[in-house]
Short mmCIF file of C-alpha atoms and ligand atoms in Angstrom, two decimals:
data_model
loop_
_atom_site.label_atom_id
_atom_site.label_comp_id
_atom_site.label_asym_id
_atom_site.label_seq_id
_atom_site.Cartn_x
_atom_site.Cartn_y
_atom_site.Cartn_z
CA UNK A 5 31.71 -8.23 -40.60
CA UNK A 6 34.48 -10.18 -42.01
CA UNK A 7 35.59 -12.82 -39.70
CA UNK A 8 38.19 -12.03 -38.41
CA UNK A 9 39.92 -15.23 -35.91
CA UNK A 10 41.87 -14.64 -32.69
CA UNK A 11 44.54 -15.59 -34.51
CA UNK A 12 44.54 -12.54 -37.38
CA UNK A 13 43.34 -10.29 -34.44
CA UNK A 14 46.76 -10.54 -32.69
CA UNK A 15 48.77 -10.43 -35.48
CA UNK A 16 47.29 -7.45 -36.78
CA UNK A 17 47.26 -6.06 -33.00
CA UNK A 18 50.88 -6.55 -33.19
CA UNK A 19 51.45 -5.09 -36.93
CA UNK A 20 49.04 -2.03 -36.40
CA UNK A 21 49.53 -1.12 -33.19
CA UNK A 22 53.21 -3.22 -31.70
CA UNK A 23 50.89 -3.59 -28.32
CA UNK A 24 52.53 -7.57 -28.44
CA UNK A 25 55.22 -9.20 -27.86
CA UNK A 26 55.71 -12.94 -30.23
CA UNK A 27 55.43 -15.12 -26.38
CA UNK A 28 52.48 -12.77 -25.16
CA UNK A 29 50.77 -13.79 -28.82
CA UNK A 30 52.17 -17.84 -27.81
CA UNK A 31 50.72 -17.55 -24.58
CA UNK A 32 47.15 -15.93 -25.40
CA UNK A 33 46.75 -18.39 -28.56
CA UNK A 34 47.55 -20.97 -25.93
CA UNK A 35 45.28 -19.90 -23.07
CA UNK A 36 42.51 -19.99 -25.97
CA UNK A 37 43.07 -23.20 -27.16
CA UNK A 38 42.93 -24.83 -23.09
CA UNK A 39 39.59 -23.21 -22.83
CA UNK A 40 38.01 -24.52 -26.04
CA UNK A 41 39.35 -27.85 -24.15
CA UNK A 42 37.63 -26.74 -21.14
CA UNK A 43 34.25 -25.81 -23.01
CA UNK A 44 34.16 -29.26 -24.29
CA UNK A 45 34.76 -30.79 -21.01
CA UNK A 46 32.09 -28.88 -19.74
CA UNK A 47 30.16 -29.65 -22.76
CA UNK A 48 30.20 -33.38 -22.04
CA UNK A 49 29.26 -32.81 -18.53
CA UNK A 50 27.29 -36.04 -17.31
CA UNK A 51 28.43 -37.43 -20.49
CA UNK A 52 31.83 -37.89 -19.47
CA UNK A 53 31.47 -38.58 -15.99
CA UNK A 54 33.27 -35.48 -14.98
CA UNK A 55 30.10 -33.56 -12.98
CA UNK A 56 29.95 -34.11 -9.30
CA UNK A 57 32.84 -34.02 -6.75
CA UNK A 58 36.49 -34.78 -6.54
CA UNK A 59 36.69 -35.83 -3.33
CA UNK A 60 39.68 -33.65 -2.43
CA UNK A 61 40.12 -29.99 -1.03
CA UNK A 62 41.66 -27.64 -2.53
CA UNK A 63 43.88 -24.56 -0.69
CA UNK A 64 40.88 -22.76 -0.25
CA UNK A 65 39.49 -25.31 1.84
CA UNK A 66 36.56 -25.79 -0.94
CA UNK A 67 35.68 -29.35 -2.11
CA UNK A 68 37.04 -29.36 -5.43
CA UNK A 69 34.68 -30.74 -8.75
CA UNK A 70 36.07 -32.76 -11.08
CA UNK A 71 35.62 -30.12 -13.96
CA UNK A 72 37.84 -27.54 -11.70
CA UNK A 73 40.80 -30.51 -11.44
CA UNK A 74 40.62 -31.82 -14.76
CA UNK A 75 39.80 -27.50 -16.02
CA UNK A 76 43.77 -26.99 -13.85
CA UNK A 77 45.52 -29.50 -15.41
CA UNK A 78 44.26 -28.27 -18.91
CA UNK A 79 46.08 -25.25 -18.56
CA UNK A 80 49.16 -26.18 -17.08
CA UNK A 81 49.46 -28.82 -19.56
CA UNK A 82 48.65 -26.29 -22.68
CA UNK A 83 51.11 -23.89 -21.17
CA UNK A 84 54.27 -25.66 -19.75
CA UNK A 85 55.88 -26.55 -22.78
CA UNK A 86 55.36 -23.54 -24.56
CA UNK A 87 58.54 -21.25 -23.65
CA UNK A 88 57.09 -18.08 -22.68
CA UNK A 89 56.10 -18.72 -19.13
CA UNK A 90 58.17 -18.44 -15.79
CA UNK A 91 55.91 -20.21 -13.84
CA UNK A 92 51.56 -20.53 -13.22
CA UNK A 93 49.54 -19.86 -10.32
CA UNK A 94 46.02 -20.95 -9.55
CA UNK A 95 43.19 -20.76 -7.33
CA UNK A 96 43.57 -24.57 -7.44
CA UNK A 97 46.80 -24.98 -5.76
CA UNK A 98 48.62 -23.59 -3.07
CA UNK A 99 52.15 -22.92 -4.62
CA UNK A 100 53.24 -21.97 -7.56
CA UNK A 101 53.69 -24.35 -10.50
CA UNK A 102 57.44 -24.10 -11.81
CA UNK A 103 57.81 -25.05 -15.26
CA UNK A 104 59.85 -28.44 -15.27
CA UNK A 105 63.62 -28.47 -15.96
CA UNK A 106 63.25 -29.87 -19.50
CA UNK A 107 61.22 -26.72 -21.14
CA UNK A 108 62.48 -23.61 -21.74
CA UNK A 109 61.30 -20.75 -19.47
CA UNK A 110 60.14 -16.85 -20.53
CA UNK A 111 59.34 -13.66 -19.16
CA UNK A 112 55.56 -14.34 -17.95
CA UNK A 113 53.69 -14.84 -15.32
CA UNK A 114 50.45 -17.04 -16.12
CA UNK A 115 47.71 -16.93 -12.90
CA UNK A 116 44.16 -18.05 -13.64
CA UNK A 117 40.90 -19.33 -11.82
CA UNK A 118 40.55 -22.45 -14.28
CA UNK A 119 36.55 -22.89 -13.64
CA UNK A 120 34.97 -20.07 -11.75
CA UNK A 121 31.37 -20.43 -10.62
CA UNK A 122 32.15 -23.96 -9.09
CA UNK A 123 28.70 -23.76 -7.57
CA UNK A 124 26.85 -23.76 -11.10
CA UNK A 125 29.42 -26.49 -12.63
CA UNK A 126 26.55 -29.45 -11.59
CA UNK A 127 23.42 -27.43 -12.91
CA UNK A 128 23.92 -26.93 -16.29
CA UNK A 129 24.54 -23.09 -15.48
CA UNK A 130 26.70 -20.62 -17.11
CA UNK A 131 30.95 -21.49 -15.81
CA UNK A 132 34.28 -19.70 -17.07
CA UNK A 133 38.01 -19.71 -16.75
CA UNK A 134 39.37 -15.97 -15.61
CA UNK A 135 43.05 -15.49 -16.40
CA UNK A 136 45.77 -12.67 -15.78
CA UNK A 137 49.49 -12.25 -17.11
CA UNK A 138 52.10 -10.49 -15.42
CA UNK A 139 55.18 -9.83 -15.99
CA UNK A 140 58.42 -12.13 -14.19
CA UNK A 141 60.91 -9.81 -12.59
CA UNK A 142 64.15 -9.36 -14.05
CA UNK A 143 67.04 -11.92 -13.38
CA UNK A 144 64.11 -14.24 -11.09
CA UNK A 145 65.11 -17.72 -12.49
CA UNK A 146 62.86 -19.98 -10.15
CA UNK A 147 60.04 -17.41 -9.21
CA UNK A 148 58.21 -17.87 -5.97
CA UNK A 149 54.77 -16.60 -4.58
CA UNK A 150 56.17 -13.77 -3.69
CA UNK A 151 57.12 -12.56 -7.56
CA UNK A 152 53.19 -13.05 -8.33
CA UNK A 153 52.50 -10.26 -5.68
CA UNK A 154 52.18 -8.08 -8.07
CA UNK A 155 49.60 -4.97 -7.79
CA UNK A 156 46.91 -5.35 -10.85
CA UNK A 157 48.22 -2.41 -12.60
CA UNK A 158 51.28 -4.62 -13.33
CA UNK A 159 49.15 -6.94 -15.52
CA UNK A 160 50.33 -7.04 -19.36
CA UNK A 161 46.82 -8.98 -20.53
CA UNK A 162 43.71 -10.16 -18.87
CA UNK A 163 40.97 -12.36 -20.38
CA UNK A 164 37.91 -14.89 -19.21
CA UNK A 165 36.18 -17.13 -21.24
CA UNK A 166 32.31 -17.97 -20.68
CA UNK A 167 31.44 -21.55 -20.72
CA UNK A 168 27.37 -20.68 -22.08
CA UNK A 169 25.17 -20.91 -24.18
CA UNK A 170 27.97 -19.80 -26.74
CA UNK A 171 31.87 -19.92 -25.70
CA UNK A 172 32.96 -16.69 -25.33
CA UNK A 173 36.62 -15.46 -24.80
CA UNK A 174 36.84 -11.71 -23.92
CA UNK A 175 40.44 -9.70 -23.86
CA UNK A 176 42.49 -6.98 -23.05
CA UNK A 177 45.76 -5.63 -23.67
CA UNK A 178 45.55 -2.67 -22.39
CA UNK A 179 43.76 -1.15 -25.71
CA UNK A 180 40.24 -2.01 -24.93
CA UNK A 181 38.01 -5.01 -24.30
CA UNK A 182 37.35 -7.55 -27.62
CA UNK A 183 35.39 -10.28 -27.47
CA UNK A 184 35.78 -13.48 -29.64
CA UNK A 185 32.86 -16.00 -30.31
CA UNK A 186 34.04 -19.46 -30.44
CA UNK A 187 33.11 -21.08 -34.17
CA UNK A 188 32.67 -24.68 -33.10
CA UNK A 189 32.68 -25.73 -36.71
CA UNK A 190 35.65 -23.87 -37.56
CA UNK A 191 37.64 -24.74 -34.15
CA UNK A 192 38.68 -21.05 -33.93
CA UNK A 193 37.72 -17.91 -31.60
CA UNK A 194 36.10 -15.33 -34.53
CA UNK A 195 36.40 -11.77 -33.40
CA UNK A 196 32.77 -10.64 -32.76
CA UNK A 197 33.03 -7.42 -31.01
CA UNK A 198 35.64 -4.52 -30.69
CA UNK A 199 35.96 -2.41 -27.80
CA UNK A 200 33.30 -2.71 -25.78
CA UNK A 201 32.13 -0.34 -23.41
CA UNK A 202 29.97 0.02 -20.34
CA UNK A 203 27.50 2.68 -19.47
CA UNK A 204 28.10 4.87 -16.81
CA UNK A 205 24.62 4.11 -15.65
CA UNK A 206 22.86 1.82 -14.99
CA UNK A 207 19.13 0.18 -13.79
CA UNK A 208 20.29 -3.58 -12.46
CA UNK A 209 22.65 -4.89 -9.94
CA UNK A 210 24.30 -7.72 -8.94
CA UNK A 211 24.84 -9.01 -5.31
CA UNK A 212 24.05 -12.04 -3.21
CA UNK A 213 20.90 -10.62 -1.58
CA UNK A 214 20.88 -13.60 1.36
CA UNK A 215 23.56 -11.76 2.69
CA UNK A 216 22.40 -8.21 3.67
CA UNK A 217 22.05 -8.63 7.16
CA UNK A 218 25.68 -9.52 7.04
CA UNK A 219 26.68 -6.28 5.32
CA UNK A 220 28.52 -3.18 6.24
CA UNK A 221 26.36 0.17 6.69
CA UNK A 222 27.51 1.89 3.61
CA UNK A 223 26.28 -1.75 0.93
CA UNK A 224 22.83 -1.73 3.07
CA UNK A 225 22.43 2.31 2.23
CA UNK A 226 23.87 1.81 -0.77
CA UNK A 227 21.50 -1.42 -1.91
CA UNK A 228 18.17 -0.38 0.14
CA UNK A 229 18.44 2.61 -2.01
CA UNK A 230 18.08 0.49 -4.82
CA UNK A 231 15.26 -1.19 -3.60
CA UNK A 232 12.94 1.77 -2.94
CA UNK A 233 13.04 2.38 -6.64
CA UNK A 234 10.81 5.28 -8.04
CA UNK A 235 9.50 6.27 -5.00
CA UNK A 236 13.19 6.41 -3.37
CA UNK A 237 15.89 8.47 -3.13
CA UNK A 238 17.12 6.61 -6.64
CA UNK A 239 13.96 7.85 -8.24
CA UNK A 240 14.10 4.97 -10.77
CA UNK A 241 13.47 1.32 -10.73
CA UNK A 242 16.11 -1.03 -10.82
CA UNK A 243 16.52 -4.91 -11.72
CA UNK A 244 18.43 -7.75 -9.82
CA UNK A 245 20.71 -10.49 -11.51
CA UNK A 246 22.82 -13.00 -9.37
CA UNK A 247 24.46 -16.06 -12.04
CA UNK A 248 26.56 -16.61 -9.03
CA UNK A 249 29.44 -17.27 -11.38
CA UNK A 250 31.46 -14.09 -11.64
CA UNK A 251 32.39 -14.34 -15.48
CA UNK A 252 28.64 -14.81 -16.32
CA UNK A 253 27.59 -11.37 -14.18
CA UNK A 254 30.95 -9.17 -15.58
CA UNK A 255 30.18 -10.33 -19.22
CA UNK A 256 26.42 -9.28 -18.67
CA UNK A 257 27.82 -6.03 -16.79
CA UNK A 258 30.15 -5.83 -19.89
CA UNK A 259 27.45 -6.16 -22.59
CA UNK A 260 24.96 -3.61 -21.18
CA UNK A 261 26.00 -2.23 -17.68
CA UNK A 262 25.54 -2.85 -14.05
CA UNK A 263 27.01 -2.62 -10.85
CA UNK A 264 28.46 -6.31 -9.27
CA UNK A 265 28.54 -6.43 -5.93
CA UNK A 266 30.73 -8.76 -3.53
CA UNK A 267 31.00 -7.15 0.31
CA UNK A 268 32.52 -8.09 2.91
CA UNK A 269 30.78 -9.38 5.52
CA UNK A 270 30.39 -10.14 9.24
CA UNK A 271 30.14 -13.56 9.35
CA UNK A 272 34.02 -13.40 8.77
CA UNK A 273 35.02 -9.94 9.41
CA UNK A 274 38.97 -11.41 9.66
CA UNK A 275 38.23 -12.33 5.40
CA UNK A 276 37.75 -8.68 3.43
CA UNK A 277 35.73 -10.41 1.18
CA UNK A 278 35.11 -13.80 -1.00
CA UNK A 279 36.57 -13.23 -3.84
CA UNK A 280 40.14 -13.47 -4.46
CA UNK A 281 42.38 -10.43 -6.02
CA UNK A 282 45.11 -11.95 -7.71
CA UNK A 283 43.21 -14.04 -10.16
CA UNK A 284 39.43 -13.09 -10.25
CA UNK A 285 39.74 -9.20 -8.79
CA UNK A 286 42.55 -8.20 -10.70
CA UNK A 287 42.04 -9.34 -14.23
CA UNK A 288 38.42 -8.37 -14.55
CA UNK A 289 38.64 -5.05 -12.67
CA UNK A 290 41.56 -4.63 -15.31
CA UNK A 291 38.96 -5.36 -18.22
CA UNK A 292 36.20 -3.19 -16.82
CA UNK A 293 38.31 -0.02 -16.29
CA UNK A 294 39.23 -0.90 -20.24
CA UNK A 295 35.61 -0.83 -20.93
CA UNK A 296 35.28 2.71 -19.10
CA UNK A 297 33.86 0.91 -15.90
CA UNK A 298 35.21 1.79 -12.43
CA UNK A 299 36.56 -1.05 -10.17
CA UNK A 300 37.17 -0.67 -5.77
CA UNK A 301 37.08 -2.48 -2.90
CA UNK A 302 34.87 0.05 -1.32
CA UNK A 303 37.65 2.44 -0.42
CA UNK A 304 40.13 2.73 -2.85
CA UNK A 305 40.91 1.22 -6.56
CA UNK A 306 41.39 -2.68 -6.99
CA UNK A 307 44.32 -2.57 -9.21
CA UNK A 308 46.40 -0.31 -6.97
CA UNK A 309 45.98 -2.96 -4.13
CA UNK A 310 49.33 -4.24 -3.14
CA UNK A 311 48.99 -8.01 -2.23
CA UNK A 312 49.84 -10.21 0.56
CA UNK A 313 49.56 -13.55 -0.32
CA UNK A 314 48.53 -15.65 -3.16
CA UNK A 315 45.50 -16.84 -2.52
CA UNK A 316 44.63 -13.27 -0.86
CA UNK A 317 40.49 -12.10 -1.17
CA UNK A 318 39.23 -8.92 -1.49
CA UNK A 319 35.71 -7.26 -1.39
CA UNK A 320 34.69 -5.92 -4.99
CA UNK A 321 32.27 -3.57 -6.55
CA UNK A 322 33.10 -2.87 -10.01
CA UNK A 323 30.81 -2.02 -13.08
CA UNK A 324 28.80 1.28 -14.48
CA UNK A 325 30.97 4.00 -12.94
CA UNK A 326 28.47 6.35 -11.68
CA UNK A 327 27.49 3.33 -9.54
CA UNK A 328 30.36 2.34 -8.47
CA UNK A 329 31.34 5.43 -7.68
CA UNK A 330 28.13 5.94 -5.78
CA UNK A 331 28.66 2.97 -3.52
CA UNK A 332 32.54 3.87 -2.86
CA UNK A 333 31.56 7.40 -1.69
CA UNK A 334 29.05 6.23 0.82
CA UNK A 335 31.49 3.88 2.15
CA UNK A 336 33.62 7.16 2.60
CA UNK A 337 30.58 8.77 4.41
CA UNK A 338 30.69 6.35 6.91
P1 P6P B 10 27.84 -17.07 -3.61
C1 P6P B 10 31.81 -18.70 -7.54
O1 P6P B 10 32.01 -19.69 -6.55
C2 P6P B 10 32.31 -17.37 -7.01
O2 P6P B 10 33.66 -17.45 -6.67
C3 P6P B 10 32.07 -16.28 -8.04
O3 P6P B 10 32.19 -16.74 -9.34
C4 P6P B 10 30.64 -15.84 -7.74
O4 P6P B 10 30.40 -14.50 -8.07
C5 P6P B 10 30.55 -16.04 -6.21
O5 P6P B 10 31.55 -17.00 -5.86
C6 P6P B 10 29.20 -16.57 -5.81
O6 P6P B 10 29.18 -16.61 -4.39
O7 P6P B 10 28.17 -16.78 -2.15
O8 P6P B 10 26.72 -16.24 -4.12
O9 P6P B 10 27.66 -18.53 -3.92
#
């Protein structure tokens, strides 16, 4: 195939098919250049001194690593100067970050997860930055939280890159999923595949199984079920994966299928679930509906959730559709 680099891809995106806008370009070539910092941050890992903690908390109350910290500032240093951005959010900080008085501002709204899988960040395992652009509302010069609280149908672009055993960035525009294969010796994303798409079905899964007894009725029908295999109500066998980093299970879900799994569960019935909508939920149920996959909370369709707060979590099933439909119509059983 002939190589073709992010940048080409976007250009040509915007030639061929007018799907974007000069600052959307500006902002995705600069999102992928902060996370080929990030992947070499990472890469260093012990090298550099920046495994292990940070010795602070961040909003969520989590003890923050010094790869998540030093993975933030990346991208609000890569993107405040640029032009095209009305402000950033992130899981890493309670408010908003306004662009300062001495850049120019633009029409988007930049939220991201900087270095999701925090847990895997200190054994060598599989991390990634999840990102999600919407759009700033007309005639909003300083935009506050409440201008993010946007439902996920709103988003304009939606991406993650996987810190592994290659760098992967993976993107839609609302045209389909692409995925780009970072070419360390040429310093550039290279487009490696177009539109990819999940299976409806599926034989593995993906859920923390430490949790069940924790679970709601419809998850243990749903994932016991699973477990009988051939002999079950399934009639098939079916495989487990758990990366416990959310980029590295959607990117597997997005290369050959599966259903991911996130409940909500009693030990905090006040929380609906662990993950958080606005900047993990929203962009990658965005990029599996792309891909053909199907993306709830158990009742009703992730992107049409209208959000609270920020920092707001949600319970998330998304994946092979026939599963996910599966799981949503037993919670509708119940
Ligand atoms: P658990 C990582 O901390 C994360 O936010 C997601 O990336 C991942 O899917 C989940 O939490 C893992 O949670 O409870 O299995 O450690």
């Amino acid at each position: 195939m002939r190589r073709i680099t992010l940048t080409r891809f976007l250009i040509e995106e915007q030639r061929n098919r007018n799907v974007i806008e000069t600052d959307l370009r500006l902002l995705i070539e600069v999102v992928a250049r902060a996370c080929k910092s990030i992947s070499l941050a990472v890469g260093k890992g012990a090298l550099a001194g920046v495994l292990g903690s940070a010795d602070v908390e961040n909003v969520q109350g989590e003890v923050q690593k010094k790869l998540d910290v030093i993975s933030n500032e990346i991208l609000l240093e890569a993107n405040e100067w640029g032009g095209h951005l009305a402000a950033m959010a992130s899981e890493e900080m309670e408010h908003p970050y306004a662009i300062p008085h001495r850049y120019p501002k633009g029409e988007f709204l930049l939220l991201f997860d900087p270095l999701d899988g925090s847990s895997n960040i200190d054994v060598n395992v599989s991390i990634g930055t999840i990102f999600s652009v919407l759009r700033c509302p007309e005639g909003v010069e300083q935009p506050e939280e409440k201008h993010f609280l946007q439902a996920g149908t709103e988003q304009v672009c939606a991406g993650y890159a996987v810190y592994g055993p290659t760098t992967v960035l993976v993107l839609t525009l609302g045209r389909g999923v692409h995925c780009f294969t970072l070419d360390r010796e040429l310093g550039s994303f290279v487009l490696t595949q177009r539109d990819l798409s999940i299976p409806a079905d599926t034989k593995e899964f993906s859920i923390n199984m430490s949790n069940m007894r924790h679970w709601d009725a419809p998850v243990r029908r749903y994932v016991d079920e699973l477990l009988a295999g051939k002999s079950g109500p399934r009639a098939k066998d079916f495989n487990m994966r758990w990366v416990a980093s959310m980029v590295a299970d959607v990117h597997r879900i997005l290369t050959r299928g599966g259903v991911f799994m996130y409940p909500r569960d009693a030990r905090e019935p006040s929380k609906p679930g662990k993950l958080r909508l606005m900047y993990e939920a929203n962009p990658m149920s965005f990029i599996v509906e792309q891909a053909g996959g199907m993306a709830t909370d158990g009742h009703r369709r992730i992107l049409s959730i209208g959000p609270q707060s920020l920092h707001e979590r949600v319970a998330v099933f998304l994946g092979s559709r026939h599963e996910v439909d599966r799981v949503t119509r037993y919670h509708a059983d119940a």
